[in-house]
Short mmCIF file of C-alpha atoms in Angstrom, two decimals:
data_model
loop_
_atom_site.label_atom_id
_atom_site.label_comp_id
_atom_site.label_asym_id
_atom_site.label_seq_id
_atom_site.Cartn_x
_atom_site.Cartn_y
_atom_site.Cartn_z
CA UNK C 108 -14.44 12.15 4.44
CA UNK C 109 -14.10 8.85 5.92
CA UNK C 110 -10.03 7.92 6.81
CA UNK C 111 -7.76 5.33 6.28
CA UNK C 112 -7.11 2.73 8.94
CA UNK C 113 -3.40 2.54 9.56
CA UNK C 114 -2.68 -1.32 9.21
CA UNK C 115 1.56 -0.77 10.88
CA UNK C 116 3.43 2.03 11.02
CA UNK C 117 5.88 1.03 8.92
CA UNK C 118 5.95 0.18 5.16
CA UNK C 119 6.45 -3.43 3.71
CA UNK C 120 9.20 -4.79 2.48
CA UNK C 121 8.36 -6.84 -1.19
CA UNK C 122 9.98 -8.19 -3.28
CA UNK C 123 7.52 -7.04 -6.68
CA UNK C 124 7.33 -8.55 -10.00
CA UNK C 125 8.56 -6.77 -13.68
CA UNK C 126 5.27 -6.06 -15.76
CA UNK C 127 3.11 -7.51 -12.55
CA UNK C 128 -0.12 -5.62 -11.63
CA UNK C 129 -0.57 -5.43 -8.54
CA UNK C 130 -2.85 -4.40 -6.07
CA UNK C 131 -2.43 -2.11 -2.77
CA UNK C 132 -4.80 -1.81 -0.52
CA UNK C 133 -6.24 1.33 0.14
CA UNK C 134 -8.14 1.22 2.94
CA UNK C 135 -5.75 0.18 5.62
CA UNK C 136 -8.62 -2.47 6.17
CA UNK C 137 -6.99 -6.46 4.01
CA UNK C 138 -5.75 -8.85 6.02
CA UNK C 139 -3.19 -8.89 3.25
CA UNK C 140 -1.25 -6.14 3.71
CA UNK C 141 -0.57 -4.49 1.60
CA UNK C 142 -2.26 -5.44 -1.02
CA UNK C 143 -6.15 -5.55 -1.24
CA UNK C 144 -8.18 -8.58 0.00
CA UNK C 145 -11.46 -6.93 -0.83
CA UNK C 146 -11.86 -5.43 3.42
CA UNK C 147 -12.80 -1.88 1.61
CA UNK C 148 -16.59 -3.13 -0.49
CA UNK C 149 -18.86 -0.76 1.74
CA UNK C 150 -16.07 2.22 2.68
CA UNK C 151 -15.08 4.74 -0.38
CA UNK C 152 -11.87 3.63 -0.93
CA UNK C 153 -10.42 1.58 -3.72
CA UNK C 154 -7.50 -0.66 -4.18
CA UNK C 155 -4.70 1.18 -6.20
CA UNK C 156 -3.17 -1.17 -8.96
CA UNK C 157 0.20 -0.19 -10.05
CA UNK C 158 2.48 -2.49 -12.35
CA UNK C 159 6.69 -2.80 -10.35
CA UNK C 160 8.83 -0.73 -13.80
CA UNK C 161 11.70 -3.61 -12.15
CA UNK C 162 12.15 -6.81 -10.13
CA UNK C 163 13.01 -6.25 -7.16
CA UNK C 164 12.58 -5.40 -3.40
CA UNK C 165 9.95 -2.18 -2.41
CA UNK C 166 9.04 -0.68 0.39
CA UNK C 167 4.60 0.25 0.41
CA UNK C 168 2.86 2.55 2.57
CA UNK C 169 0.77 0.81 4.79
CA UNK C 170 0.10 3.33 7.03
CA UNK C 171 -1.81 5.02 4.12
CA UNK C 172 -0.99 8.67 4.41
CA UNK C 173 1.93 8.21 1.92
CA UNK C 174 2.21 11.03 -0.86
CA UNK C 175 3.41 8.73 -3.24
CA UNK C 176 1.08 5.93 -3.03
CA UNK C 177 1.91 2.80 -2.98
CA UNK C 178 5.74 3.36 -1.87
CA UNK C 179 5.92 4.52 1.53
CA UNK C 180 7.57 8.37 1.82
CA UNK C 181 7.95 8.04 5.36
CA UNK C 182 4.57 9.90 6.50
CA UNK C 183 4.61 6.94 9.06
CA UNK C 184 7.06 9.10 11.25
CA UNK C 185 4.60 11.75 11.49
CA UNK C 186 1.94 9.45 12.72
CA UNK C 187 3.45 8.42 15.98
#
């Protein structure tokens, strides 16, 4: 199985809007991290869609190894 690219070994802190649908990059290849730009085409990865439950800042995973995708769970600390 192919592993995702580690886009960055730190979470992206982003302001999301309540009720809006977002597409989180699962492959790590997107130039619009942490969001999908279609760069996964030709890979076994698909973006993860999710809806923000509140309008606030979120910590989104960029190492692509979180057990709580799309949210950061600190997994990037173990990749270094």
